[in-house]
Coordinates of C-alpha atoms and ligand atoms in Angstrom, one line a residue:
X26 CA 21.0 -24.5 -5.0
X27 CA 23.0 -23.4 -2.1
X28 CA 26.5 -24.3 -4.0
X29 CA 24.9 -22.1 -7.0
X30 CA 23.5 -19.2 -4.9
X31 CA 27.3 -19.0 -2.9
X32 CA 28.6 -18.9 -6.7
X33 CA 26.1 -15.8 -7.6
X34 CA 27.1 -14.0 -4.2
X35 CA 30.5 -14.2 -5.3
X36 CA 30.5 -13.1 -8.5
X37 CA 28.1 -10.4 -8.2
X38 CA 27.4 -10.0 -4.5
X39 CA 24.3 -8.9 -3.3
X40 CA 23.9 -5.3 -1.8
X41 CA 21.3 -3.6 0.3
X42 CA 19.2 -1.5 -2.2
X43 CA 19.2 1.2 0.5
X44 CA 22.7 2.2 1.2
X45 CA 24.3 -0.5 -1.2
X46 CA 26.1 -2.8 1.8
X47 CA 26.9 -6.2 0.9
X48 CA 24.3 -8.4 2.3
X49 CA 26.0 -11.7 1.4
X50 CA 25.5 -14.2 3.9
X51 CA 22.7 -12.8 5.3
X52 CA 19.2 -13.8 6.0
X53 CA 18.0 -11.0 3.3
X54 CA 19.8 -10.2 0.2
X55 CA 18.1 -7.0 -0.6
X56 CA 17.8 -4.8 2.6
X57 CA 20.7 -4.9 5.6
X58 CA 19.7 -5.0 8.6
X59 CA 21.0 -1.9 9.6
X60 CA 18.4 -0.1 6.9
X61 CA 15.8 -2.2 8.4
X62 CA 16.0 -0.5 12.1
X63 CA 15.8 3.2 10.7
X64 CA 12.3 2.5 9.3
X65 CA 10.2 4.9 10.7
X66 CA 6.7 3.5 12.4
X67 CA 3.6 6.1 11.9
X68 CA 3.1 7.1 15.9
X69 CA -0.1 8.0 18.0
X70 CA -1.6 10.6 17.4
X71 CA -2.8 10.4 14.3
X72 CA -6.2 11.5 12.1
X73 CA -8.8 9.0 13.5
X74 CA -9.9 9.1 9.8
X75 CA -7.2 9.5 7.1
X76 CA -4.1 8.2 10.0
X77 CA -2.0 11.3 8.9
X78 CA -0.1 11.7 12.1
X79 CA -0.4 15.0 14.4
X80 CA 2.3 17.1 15.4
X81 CA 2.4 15.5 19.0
X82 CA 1.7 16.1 21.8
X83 CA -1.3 18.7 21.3
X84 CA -3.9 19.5 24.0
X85 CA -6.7 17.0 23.4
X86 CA -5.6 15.5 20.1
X87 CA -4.1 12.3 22.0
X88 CA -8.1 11.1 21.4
X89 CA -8.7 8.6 19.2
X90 CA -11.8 10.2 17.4
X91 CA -10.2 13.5 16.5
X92 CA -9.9 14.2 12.9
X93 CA -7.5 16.8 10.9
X94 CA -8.8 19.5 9.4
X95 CA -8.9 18.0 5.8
X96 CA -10.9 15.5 6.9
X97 CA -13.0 17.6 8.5
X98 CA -13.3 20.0 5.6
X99 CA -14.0 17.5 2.8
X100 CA -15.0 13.7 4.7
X101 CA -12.9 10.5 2.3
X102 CA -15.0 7.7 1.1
X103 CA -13.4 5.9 3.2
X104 CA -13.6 4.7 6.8
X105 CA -10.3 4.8 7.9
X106 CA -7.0 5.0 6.3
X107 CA -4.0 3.1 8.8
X108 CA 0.0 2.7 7.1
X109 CA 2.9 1.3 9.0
X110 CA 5.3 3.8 8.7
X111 CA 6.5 7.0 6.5
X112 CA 7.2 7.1 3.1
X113 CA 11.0 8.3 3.8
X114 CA 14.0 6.7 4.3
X115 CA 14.4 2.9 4.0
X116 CA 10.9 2.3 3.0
X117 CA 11.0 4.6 0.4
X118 CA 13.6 3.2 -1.2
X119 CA 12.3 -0.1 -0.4
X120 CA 9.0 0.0 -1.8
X121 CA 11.0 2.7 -4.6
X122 CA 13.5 -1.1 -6.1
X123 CA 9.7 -3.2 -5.6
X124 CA 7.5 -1.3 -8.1
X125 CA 10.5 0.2 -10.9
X126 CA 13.6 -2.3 -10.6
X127 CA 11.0 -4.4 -10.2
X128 CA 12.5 -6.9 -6.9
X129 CA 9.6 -9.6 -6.1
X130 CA 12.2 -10.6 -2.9
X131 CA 11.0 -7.5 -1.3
X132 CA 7.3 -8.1 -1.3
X133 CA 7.4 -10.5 1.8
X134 CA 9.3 -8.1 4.2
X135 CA 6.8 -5.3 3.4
X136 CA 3.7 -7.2 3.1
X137 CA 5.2 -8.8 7.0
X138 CA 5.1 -4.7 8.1
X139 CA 1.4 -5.7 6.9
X140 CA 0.5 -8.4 9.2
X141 CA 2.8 -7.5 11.7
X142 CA 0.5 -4.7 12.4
X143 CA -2.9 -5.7 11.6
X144 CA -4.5 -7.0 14.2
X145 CA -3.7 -3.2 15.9
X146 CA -5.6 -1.4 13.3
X147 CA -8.4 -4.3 12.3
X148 CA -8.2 -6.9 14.5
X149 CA -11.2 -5.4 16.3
X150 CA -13.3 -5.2 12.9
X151 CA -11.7 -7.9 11.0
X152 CA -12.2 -7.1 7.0
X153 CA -14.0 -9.9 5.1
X154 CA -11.9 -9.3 2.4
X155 CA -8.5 -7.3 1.1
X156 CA -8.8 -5.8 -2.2
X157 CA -6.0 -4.5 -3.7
X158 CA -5.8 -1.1 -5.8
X159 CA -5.6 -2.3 -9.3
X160 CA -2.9 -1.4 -11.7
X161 CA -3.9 -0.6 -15.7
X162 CA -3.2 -3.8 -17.6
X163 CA -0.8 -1.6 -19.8
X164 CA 1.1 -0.5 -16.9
X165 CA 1.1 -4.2 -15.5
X166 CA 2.8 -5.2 -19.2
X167 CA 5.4 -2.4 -19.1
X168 CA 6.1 -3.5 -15.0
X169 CA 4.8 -6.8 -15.4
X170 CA 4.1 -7.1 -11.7
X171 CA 1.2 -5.9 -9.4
X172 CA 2.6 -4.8 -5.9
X173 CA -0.6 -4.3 -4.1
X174 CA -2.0 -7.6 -5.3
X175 CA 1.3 -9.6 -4.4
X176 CA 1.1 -8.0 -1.2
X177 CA -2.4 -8.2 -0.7
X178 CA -2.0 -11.9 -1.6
X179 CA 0.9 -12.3 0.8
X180 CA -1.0 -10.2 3.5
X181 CA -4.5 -12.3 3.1
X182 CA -2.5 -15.9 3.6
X183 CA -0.3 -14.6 6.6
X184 CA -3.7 -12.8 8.4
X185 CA -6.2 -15.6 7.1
X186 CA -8.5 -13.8 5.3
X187 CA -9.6 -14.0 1.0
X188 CA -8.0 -11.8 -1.4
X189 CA -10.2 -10.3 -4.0
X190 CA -7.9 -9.7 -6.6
X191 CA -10.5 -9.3 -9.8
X192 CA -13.2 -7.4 -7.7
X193 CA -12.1 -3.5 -8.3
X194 CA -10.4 -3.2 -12.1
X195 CA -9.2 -0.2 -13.6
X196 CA -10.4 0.5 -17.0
X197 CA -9.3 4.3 -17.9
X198 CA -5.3 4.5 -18.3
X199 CA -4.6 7.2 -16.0
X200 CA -1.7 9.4 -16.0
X201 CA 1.3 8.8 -13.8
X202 CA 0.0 10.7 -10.5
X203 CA 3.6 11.4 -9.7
X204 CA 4.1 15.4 -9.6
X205 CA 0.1 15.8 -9.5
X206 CA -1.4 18.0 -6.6
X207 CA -4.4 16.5 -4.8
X208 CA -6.9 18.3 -7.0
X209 CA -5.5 17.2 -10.4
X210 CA -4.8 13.9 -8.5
X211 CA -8.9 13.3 -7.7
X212 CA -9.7 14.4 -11.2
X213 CA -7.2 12.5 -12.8
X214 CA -8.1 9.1 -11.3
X215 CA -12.2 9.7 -11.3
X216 CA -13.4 6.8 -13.0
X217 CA -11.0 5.1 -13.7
X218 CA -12.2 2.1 -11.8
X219 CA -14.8 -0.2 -12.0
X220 CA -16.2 -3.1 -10.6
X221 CA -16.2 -6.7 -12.5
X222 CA -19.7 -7.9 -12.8
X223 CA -19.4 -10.9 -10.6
X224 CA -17.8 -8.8 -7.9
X225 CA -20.5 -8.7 -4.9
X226 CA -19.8 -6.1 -2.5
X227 CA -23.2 -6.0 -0.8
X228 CA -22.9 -5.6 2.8
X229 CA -19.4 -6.2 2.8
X230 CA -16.7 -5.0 4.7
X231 CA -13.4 -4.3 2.5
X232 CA -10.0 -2.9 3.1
X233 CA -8.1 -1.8 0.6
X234 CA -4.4 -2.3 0.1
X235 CA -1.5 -0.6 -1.5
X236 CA 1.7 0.2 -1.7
X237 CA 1.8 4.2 -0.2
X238 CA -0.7 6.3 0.6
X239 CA -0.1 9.9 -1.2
X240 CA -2.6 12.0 -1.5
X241 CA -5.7 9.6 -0.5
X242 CA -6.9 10.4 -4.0
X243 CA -6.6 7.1 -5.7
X244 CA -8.0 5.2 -2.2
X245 CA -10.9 7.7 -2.3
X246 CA -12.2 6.5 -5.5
X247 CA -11.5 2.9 -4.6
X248 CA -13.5 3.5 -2.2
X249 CA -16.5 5.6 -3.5
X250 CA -16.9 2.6 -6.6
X251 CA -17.1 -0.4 -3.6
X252 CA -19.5 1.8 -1.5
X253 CA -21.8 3.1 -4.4
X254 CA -21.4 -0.8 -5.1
X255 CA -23.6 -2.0 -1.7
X256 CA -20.3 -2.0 0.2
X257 CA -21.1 -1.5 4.3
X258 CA -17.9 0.0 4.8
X259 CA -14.2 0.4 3.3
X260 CA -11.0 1.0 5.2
X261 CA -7.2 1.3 3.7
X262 CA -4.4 -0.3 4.8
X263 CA -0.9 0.7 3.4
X264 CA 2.9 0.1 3.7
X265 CA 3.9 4.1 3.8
X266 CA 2.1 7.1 3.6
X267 CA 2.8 10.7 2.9
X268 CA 3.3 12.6 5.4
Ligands
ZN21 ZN1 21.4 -1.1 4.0
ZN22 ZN1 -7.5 13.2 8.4

């Protein structure tokens, strides 16, 4: 393998799918190390609901129950929304060469930004289970690969707790959400999901997991089917958010 793999890399070397350095030799073929430090964390203060981070520091906001207006206009399904770091830079592009080149490599680097922050946001509440946000099947055919539930599935062995990966399914083929603003985005993904019939969410507690967190819309619904299901309580846990 090793003689095969040095072979490859010399041939066609392997390059950073951020800023296109050669990465041969090094522990990870797809992201440089360099691109790795730039990532930028989400920082205190943020929403205490939705996690979209304040302009710091303001008077009194460095609390950890104060909410942003939106949330405080129109209250998510959800309990709390927590993501790692920004949807710029490196982990745009990152997360960008996972879902359309597609790159399974980079599922375990991003899905370690997971656990590597998770007992910080749920270690107090632990979840009993991680549900990723489902693709359409006729999106999964055209991609052929799920990147919440391969992170999810990644997530739920490094953190220790089940992956329900059949529980939430999405039956209505939904338009891209790319380019859509929030309205259009909540009526363009309402209804689109639904539970399998074996699913039991009674009294459960459930985070959800996916890729980036945009507008909240697609989470929102996640969340409203799992809670009108008998779920006690549903929380979101992303890579990258907006914003
Ligand atoms: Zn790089
Ligand atoms: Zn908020």
């Amino acid at each position: 393998m090793r003689i095969l793999r040095t072979l490859c890399d010399f041939i066609l070397p392997p390059r950073c799918v951020v800023c296109e350095a050669s990465t041969s030799g090094t522990s990870d073929p797809w992201v440089c190390m360099g691109c790795w430090t730039t990532v930028e964390f989400v920082r205190p203060p943020v929403c205490a609901q939705c996690g979209a981070p304040f302009a710091a520091p303001v008077e009194g906001i460095g609390s950890t129950t104060h909410r942003c207006g939106k949330c405080l206009l129109s209250p998510p399904s959800y309990e709390r929304a927590r993501a790692v770091g920004l949807y710029e830079g490196t982990l745009r592009e990152v997360i960008h060469a996972m879902k359309y080149r597609p790159v399974s490599g980079l599922v375990r680097p991003l899905a370690d930004l997971l656990s590597g922050q998770f007992a910080v946001h749920w270690g107090g509440r632990m979840p009993d289970a991680l549900v990723p946000v489902p693709l359409h099947r006729l999106r999964l055919r055209q991609r052929e690969f799920d990147q919440a539930l391969d992170l999810a599935n990644v997530l739920g062995q490094e953190v220790g707790v089940p992956v329900w990966g059949e529980t939430l399914i999405r039956h209505a083929h939904t338009r891209s959400q790319i380019g859509l603003s929030a309205t259009e985005r909540r009526r363009n993904i309402r209804g689109a999901f639904r539970l399998q019939p074996e699913g039991s969410c009674r009294g459960r507690s459930l985070l959800l997991i996916d890729d980036v967190y945009t507008t909240g819309a697609t989470a929102q619904e996640c969340a409203r089917v799992l809670r009108r299901a008998g779920a006690a309580r549903v929380d979101v846990y992303t890579v990258a958010r907006v914003g």
